[in-house]
JSON list of C-alpha atoms in Angstrom, two decimals:
[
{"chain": "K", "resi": 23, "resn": "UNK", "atom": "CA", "xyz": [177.97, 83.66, 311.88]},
{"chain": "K", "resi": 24, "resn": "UNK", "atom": "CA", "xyz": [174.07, 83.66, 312.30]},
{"chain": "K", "resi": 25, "resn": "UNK", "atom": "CA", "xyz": [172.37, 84.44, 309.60]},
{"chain": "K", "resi": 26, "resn": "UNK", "atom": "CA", "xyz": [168.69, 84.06, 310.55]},
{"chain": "K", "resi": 27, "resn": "UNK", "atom": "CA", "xyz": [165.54, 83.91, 307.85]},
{"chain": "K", "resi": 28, "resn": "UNK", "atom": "CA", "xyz": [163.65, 87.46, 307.77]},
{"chain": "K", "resi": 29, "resn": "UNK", "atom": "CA", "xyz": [161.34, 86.51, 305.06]},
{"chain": "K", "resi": 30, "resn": "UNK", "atom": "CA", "xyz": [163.24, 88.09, 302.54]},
{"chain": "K", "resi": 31, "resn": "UNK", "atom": "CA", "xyz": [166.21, 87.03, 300.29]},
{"chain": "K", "resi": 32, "resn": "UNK", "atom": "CA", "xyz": [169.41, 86.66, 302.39]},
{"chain": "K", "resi": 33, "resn": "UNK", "atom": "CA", "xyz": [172.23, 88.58, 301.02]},
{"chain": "K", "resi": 34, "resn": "UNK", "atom": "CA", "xyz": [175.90, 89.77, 301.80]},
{"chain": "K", "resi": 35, "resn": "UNK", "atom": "CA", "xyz": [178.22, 92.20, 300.51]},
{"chain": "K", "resi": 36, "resn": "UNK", "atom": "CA", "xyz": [182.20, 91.28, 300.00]},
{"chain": "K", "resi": 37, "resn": "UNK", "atom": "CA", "xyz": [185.23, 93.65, 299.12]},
{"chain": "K", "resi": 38, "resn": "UNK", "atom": "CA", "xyz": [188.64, 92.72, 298.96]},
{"chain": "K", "resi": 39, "resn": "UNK", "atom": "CA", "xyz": [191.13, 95.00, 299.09]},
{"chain": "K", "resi": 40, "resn": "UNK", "atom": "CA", "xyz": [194.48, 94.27, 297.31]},
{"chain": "K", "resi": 41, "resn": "UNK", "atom": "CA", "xyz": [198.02, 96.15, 298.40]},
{"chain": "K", "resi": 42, "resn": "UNK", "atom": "CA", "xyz": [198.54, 96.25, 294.64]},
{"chain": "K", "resi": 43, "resn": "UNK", "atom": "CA", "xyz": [195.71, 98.74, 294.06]},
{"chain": "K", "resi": 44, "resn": "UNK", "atom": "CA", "xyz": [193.46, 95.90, 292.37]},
{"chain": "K", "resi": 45, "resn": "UNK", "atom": "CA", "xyz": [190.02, 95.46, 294.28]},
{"chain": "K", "resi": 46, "resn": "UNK", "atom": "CA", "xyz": [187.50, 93.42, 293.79]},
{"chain": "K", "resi": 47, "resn": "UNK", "atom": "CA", "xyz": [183.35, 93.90, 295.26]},
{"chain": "K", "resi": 48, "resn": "UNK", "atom": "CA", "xyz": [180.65, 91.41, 294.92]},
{"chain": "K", "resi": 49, "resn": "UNK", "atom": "CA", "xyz": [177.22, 90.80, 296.39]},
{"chain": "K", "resi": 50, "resn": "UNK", "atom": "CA", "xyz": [175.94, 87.36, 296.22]},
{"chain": "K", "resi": 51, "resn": "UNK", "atom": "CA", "xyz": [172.15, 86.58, 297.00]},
{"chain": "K", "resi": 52, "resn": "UNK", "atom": "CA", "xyz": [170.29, 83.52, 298.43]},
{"chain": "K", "resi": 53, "resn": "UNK", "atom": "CA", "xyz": [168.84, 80.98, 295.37]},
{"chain": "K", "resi": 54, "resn": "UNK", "atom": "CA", "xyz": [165.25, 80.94, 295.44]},
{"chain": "K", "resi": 55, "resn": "UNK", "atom": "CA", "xyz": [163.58, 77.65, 296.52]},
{"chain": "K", "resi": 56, "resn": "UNK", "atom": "CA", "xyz": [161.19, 75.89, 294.43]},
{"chain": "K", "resi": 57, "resn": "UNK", "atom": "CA", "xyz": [158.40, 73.79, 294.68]},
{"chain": "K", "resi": 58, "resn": "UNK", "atom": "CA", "xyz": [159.81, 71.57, 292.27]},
{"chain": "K", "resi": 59, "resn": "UNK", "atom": "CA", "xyz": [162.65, 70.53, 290.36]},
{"chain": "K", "resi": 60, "resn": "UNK", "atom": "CA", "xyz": [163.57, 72.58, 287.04]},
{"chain": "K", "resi": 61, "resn": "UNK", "atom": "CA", "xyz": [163.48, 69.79, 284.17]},
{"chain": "K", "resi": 62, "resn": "UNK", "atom": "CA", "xyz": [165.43, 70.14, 280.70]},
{"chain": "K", "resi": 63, "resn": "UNK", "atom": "CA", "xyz": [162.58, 68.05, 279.11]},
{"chain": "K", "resi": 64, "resn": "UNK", "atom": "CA", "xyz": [162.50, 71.43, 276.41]},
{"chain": "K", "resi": 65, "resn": "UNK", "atom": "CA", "xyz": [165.41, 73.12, 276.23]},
{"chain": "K", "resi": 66, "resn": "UNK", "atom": "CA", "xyz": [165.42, 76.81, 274.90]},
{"chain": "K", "resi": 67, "resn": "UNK", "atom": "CA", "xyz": [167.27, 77.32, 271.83]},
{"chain": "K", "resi": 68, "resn": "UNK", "atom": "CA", "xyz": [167.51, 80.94, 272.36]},
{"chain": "K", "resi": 69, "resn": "UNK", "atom": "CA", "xyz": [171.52, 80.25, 273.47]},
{"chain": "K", "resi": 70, "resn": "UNK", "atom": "CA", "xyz": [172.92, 83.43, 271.30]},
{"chain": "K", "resi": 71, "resn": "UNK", "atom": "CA", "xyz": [175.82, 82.71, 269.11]},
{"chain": "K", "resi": 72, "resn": "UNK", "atom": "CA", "xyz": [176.86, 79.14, 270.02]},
{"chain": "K", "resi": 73, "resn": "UNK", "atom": "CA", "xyz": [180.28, 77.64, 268.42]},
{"chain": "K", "resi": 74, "resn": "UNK", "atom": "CA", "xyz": [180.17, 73.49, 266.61]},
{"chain": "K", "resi": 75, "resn": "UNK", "atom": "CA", "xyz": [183.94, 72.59, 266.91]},
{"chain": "K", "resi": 76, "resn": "UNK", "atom": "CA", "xyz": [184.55, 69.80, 264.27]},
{"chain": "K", "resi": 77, "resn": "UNK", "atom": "CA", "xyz": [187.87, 68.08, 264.31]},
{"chain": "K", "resi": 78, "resn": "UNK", "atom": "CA", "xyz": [189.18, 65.25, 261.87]},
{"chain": "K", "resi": 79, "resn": "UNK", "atom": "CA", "xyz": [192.96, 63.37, 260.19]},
{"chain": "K", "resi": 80, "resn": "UNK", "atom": "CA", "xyz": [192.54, 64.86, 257.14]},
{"chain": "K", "resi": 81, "resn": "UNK", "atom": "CA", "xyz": [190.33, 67.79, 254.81]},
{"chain": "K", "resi": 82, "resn": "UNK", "atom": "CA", "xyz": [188.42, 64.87, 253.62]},
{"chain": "K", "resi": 83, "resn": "UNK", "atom": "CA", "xyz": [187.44, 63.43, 256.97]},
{"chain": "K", "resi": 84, "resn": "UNK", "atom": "CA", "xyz": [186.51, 66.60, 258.45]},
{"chain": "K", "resi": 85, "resn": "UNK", "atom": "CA", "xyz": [183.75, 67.37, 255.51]},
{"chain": "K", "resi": 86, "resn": "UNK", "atom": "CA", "xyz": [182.76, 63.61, 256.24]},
{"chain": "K", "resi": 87, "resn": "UNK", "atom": "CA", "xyz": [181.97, 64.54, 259.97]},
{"chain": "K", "resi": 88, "resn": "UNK", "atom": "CA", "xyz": [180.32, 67.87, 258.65]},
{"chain": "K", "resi": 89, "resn": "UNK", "atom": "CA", "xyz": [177.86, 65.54, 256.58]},
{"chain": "K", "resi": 90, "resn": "UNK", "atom": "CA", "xyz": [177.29, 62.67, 259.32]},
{"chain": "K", "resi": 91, "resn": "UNK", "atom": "CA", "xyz": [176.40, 65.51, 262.17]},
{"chain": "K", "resi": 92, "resn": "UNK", "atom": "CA", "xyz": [173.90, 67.21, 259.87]},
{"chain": "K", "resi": 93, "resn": "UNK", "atom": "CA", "xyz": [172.62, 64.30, 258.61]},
{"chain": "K", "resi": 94, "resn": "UNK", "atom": "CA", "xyz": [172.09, 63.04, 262.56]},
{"chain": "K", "resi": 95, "resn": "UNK", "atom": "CA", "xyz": [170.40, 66.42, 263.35]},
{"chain": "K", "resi": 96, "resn": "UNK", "atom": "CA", "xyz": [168.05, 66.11, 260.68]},
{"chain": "K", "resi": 97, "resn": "UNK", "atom": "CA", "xyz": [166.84, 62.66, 261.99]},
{"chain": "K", "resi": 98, "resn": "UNK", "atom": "CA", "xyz": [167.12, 63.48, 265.69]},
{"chain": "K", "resi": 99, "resn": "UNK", "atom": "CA", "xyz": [165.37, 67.05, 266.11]},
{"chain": "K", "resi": 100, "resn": "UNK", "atom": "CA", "xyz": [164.60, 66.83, 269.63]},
{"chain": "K", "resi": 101, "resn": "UNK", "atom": "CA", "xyz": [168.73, 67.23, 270.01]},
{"chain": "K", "resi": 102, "resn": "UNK", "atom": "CA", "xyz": [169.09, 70.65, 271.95]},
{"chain": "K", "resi": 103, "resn": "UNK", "atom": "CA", "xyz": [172.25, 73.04, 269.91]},
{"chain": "K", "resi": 104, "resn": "UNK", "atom": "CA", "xyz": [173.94, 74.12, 273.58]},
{"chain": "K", "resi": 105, "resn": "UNK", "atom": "CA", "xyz": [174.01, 70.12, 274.51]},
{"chain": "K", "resi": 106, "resn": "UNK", "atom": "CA", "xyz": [175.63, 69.47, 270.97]},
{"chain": "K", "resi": 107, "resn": "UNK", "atom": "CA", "xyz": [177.83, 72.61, 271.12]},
{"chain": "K", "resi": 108, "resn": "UNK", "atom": "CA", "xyz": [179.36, 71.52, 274.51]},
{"chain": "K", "resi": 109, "resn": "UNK", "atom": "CA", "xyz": [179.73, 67.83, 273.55]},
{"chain": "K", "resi": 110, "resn": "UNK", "atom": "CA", "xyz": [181.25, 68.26, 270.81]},
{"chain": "K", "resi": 111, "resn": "UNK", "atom": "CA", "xyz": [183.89, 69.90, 272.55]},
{"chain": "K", "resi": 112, "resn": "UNK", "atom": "CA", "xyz": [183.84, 67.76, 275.65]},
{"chain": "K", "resi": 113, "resn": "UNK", "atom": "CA", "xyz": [183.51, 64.62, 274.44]},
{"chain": "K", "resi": 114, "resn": "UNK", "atom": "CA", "xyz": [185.60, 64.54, 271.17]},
{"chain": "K", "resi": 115, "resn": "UNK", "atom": "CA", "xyz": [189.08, 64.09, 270.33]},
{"chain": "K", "resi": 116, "resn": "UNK", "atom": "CA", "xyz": [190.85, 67.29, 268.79]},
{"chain": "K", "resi": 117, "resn": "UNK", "atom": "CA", "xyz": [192.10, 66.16, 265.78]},
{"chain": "K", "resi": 118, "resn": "UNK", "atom": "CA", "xyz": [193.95, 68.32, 263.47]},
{"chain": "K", "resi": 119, "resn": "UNK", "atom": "CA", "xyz": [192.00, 69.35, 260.84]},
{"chain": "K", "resi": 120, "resn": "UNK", "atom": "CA", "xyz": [189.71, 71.50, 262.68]},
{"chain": "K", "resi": 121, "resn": "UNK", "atom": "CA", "xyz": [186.29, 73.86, 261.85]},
{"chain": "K", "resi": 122, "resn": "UNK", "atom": "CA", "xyz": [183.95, 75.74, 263.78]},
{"chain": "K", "resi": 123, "resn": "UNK", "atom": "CA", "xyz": [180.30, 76.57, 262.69]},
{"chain": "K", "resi": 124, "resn": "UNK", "atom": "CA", "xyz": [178.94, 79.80, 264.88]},
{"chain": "K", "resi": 125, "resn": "UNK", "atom": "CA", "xyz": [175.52, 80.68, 264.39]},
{"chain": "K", "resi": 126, "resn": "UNK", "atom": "CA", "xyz": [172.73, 81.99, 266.53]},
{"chain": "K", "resi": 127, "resn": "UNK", "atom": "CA", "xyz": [170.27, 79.14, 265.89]},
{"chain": "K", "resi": 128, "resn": "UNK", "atom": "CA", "xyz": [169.70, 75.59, 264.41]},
{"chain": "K", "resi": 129, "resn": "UNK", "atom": "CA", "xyz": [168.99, 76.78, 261.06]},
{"chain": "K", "resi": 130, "resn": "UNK", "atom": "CA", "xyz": [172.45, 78.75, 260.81]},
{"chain": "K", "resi": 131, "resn": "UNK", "atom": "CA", "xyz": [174.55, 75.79, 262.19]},
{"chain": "K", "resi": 132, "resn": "UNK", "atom": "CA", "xyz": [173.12, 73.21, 259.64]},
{"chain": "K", "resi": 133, "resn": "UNK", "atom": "CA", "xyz": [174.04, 76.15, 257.38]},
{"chain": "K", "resi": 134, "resn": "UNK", "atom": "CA", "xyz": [177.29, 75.92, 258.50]},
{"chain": "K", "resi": 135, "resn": "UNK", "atom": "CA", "xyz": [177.88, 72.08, 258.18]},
{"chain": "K", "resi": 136, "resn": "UNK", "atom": "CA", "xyz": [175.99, 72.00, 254.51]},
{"chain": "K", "resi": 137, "resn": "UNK", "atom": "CA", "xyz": [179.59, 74.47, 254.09]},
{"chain": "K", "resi": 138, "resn": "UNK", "atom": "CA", "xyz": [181.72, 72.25, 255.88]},
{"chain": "K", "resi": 139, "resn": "UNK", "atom": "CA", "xyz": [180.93, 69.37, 254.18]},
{"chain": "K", "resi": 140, "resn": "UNK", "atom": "CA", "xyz": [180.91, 71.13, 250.99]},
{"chain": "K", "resi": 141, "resn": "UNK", "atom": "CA", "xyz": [184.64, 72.25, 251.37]},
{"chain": "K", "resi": 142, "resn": "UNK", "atom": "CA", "xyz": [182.91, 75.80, 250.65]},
{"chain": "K", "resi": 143, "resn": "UNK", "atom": "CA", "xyz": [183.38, 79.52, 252.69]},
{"chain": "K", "resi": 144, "resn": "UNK", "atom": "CA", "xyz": [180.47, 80.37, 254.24]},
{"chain": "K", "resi": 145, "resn": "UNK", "atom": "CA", "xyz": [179.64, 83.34, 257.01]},
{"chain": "K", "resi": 146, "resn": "UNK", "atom": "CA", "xyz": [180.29, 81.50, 260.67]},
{"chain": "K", "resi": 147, "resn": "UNK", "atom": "CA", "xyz": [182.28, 79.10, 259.38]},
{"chain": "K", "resi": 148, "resn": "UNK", "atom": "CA", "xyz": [186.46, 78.85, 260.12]},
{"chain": "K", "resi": 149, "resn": "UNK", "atom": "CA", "xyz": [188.55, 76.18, 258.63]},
{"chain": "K", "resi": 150, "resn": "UNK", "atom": "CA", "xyz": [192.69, 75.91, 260.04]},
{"chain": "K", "resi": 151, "resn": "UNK", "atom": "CA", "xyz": [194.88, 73.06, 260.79]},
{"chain": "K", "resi": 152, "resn": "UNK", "atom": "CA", "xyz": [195.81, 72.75, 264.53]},
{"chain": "K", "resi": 153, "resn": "UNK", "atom": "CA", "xyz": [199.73, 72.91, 265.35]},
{"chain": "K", "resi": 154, "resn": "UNK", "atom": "CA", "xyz": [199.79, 69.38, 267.35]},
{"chain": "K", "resi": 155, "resn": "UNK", "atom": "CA", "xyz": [203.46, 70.94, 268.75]},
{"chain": "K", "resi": 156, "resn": "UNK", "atom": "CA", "xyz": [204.69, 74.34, 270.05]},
{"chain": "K", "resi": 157, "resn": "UNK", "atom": "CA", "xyz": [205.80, 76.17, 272.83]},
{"chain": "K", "resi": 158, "resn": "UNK", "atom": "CA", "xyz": [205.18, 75.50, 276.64]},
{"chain": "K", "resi": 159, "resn": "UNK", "atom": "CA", "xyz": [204.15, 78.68, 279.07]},
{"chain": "K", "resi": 160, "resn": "UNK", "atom": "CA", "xyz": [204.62, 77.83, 282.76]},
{"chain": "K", "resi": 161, "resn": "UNK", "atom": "CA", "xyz": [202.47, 80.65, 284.78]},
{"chain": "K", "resi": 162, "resn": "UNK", "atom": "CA", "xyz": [204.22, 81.24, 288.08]},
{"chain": "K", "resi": 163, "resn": "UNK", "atom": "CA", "xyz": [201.70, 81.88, 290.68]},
{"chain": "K", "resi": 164, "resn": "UNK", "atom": "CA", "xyz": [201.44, 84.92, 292.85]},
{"chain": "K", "resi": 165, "resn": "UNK", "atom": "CA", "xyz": [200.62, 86.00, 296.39]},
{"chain": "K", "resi": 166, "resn": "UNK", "atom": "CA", "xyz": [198.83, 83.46, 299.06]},
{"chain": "K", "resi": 167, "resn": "UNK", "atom": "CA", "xyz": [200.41, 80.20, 297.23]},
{"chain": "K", "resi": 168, "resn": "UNK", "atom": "CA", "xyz": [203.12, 80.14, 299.65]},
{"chain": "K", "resi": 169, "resn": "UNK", "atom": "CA", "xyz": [203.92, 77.86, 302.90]},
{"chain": "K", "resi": 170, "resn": "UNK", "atom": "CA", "xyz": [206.37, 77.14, 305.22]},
{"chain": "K", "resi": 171, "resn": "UNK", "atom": "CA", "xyz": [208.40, 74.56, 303.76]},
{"chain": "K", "resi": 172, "resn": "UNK", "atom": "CA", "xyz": [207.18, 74.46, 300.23]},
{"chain": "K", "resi": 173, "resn": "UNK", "atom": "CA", "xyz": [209.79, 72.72, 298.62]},
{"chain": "K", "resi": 174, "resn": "UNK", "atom": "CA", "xyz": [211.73, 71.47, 301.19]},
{"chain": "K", "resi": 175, "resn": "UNK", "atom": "CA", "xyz": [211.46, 67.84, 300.25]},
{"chain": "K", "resi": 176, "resn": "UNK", "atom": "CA", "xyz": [211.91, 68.34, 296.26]},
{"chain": "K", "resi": 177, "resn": "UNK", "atom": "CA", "xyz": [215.09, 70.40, 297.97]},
{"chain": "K", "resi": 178, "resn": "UNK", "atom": "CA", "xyz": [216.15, 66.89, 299.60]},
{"chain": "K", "resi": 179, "resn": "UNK", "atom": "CA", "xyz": [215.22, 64.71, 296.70]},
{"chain": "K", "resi": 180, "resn": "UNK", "atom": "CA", "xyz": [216.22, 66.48, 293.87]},
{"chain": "K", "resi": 181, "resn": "UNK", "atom": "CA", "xyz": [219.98, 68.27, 293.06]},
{"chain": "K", "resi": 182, "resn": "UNK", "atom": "CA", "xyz": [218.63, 69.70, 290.29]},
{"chain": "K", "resi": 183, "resn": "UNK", "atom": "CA", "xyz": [216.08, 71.65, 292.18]},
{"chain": "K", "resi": 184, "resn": "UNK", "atom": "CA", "xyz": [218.39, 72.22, 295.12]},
{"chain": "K", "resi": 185, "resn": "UNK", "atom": "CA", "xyz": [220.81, 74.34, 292.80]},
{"chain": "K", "resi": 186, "resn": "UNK", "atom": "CA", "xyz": [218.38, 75.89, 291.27]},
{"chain": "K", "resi": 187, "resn": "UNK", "atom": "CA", "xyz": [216.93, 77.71, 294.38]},
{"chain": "K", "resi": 188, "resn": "UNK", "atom": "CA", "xyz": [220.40, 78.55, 295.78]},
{"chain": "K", "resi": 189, "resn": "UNK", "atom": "CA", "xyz": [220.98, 80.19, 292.84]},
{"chain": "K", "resi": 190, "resn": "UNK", "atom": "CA", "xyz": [218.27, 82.11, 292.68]},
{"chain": "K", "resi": 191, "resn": "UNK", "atom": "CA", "xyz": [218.51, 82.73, 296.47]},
{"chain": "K", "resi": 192, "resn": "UNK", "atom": "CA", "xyz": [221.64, 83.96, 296.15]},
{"chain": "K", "resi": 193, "resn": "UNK", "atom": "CA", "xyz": [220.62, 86.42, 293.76]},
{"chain": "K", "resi": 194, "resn": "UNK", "atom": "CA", "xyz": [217.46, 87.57, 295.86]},
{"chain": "K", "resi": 195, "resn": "UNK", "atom": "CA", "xyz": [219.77, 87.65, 299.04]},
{"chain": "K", "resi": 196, "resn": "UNK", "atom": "CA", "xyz": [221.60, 90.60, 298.32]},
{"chain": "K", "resi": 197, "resn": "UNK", "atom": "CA", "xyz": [218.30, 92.51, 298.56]},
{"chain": "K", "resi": 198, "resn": "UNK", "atom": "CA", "xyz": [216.66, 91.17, 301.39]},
{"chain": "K", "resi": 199, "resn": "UNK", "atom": "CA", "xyz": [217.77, 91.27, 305.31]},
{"chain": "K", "resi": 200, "resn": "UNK", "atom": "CA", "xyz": [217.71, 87.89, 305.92]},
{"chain": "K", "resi": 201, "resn": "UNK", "atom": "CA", "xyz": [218.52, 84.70, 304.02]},
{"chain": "K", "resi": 202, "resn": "UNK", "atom": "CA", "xyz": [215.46, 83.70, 302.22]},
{"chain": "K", "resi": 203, "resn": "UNK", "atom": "CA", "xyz": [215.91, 79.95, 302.12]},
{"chain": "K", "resi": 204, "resn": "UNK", "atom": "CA", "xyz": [215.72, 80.47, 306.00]},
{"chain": "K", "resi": 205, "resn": "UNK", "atom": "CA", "xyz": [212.43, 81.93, 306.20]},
{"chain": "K", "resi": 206, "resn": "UNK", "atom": "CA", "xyz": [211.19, 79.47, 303.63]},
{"chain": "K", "resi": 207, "resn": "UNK", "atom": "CA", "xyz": [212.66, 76.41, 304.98]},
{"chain": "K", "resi": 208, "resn": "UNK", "atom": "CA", "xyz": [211.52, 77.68, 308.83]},
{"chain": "K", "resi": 209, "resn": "UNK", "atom": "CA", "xyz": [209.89, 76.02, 311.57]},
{"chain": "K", "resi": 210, "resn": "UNK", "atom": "CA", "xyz": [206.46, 76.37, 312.46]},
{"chain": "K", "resi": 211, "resn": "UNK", "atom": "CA", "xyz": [205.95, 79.14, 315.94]},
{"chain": "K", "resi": 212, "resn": "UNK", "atom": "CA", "xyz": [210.18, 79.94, 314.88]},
{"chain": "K", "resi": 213, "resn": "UNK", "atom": "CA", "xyz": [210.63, 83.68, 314.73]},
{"chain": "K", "resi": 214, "resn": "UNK", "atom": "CA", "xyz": [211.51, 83.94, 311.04]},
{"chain": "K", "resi": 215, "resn": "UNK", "atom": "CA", "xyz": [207.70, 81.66, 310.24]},
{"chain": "K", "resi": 216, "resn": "UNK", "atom": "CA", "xyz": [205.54, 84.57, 310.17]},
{"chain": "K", "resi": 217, "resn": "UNK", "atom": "CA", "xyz": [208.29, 86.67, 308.04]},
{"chain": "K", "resi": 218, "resn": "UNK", "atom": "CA", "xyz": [206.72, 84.52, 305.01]},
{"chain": "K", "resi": 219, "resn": "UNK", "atom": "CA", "xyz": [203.56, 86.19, 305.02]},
{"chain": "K", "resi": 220, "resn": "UNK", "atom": "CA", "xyz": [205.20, 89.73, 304.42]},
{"chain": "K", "resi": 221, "resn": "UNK", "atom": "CA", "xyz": [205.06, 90.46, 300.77]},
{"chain": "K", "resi": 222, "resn": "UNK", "atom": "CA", "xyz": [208.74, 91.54, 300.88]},
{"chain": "K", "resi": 223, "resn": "UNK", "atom": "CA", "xyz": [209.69, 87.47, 301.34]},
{"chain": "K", "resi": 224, "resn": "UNK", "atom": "CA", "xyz": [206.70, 85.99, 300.03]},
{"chain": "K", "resi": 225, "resn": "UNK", "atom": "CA", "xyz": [206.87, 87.16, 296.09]},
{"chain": "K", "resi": 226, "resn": "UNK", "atom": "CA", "xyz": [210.67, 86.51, 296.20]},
{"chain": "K", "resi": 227, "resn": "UNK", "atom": "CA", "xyz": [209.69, 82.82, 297.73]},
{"chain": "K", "resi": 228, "resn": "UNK", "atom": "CA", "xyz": [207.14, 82.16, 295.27]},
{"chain": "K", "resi": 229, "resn": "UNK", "atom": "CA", "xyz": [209.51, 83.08, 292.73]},
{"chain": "K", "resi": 230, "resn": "UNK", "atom": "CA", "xyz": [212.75, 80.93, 293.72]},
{"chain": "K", "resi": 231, "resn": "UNK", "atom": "CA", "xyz": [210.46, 78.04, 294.28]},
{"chain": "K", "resi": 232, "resn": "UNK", "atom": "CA", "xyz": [209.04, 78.31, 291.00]},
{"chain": "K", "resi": 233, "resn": "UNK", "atom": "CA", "xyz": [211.74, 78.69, 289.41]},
{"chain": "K", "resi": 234, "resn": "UNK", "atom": "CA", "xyz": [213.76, 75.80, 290.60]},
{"chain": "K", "resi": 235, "resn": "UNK", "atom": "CA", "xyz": [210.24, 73.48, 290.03]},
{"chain": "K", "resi": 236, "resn": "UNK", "atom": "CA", "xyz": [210.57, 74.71, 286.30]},
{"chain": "K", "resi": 237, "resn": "UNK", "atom": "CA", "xyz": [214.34, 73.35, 286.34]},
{"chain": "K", "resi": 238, "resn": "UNK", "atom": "CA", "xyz": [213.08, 70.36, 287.64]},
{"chain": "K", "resi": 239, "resn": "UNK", "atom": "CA", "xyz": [210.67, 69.79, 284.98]},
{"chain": "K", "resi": 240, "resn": "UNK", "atom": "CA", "xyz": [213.09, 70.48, 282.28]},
{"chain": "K", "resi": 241, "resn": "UNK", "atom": "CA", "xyz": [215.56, 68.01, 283.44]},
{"chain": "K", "resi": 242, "resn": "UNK", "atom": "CA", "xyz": [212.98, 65.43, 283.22]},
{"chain": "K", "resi": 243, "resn": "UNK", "atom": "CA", "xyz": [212.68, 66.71, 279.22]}
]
């Protein structure tokens, strides 16, 4: 769509309407332009609250790190706290000794890491050890995930998936007019194709084929 210059800031509004009752409105605006490019020569420290994640083997590690950090923020004072926050989290293994220093500005963090490496309590500061093992959650998408032949080949491949969606086909059968495995398994331009799209066969769909791709994954342990 055209969407000429008129001297002012181009922008568009966007609903979306859900049949679930949810619905969602946004209005996005054009960036402004600039003459030139925004440098991070100075970075503001004015983040608000800002969390250090610190991560070690053992208690006596971690208050080892604590001490090294500070010690390297002392000598390096140009170092911004949002770049340190965010690489210390991006670019560091998570360990399982773990503590995080919040503060809202440098002063508070070192603060923080004078506590760490201390071993002592201190305001913004939490000390726990990390379970490195526990339970799995598997979050089964919803509406506009499906296709026509999603899972036809794992279906083909796969026995373990295969029984697993005719069971649970069999189940959802008794409630729907057609068999579902047909109007997932269909042909593109067949008469049952577009049936995949209705919410009455696409959240039981979703749901059989996510179901047997969780069997699958537990038979691989």
């Amino acid at each position: 769509t055209e969407w000429p210059e008129t001297g002012q800031p181009r922008r568009a509004g966007i609903s979306a309407f859900g049949v679930s009752g949810t619905n969602a409105h946004t209005i996005i605006e054009q960036a402004p332009v600039y003459d030139q490019a925004v440098t991070d020569e100075d970075p503001a420290e004015d983040h608000g609250v800002l969390p250090w994640a610190l991560s070690a083997r053992s208690p006596e590690a971690l208050r080892a790190q604590a001490e090294q950090l500070r010690s390297h923020l002392m000598a390096h004072t140009e170092l911004g706290t949002l770049d340190l926050a965010y690489s210390l989290v991006a670019t560091r293994s998570a360990l399982e000794h773990r503590a995080v220093v919040t503060a809202a500005d440098r002063a508070e963090l070192l603060r923080g890491l004078d506590a760490v490496a201390a071993g002592e309590a201190a305001p913004g500061v939490m000390r726990s050890v990390a379970r490195m093992s526990g339970s799995t959650a598997f979050l089964f998408s919803g509406q506009g995930a499906q296709r026509l032949g999603m899972g036809r080949e794992l279906y083909e491949a796969f026995p373990v998936f295969a029984s697993a969606l005719d069971e649970v086909c069999a189940h959802l059968d008794m409630l729907l007019d057609r068999p579902l495995k047909d109007v997932v398994f269909a042909a593109e331009g067949s008469a049952d194709a577009e049936l995949l799209d209705r919410t009455a066969f696409t959240q039981p769909a979703l749901f059989a084929v996510e179901v047997a791709l969780f069997r699958l994954l537990s038979a691989w342990g």
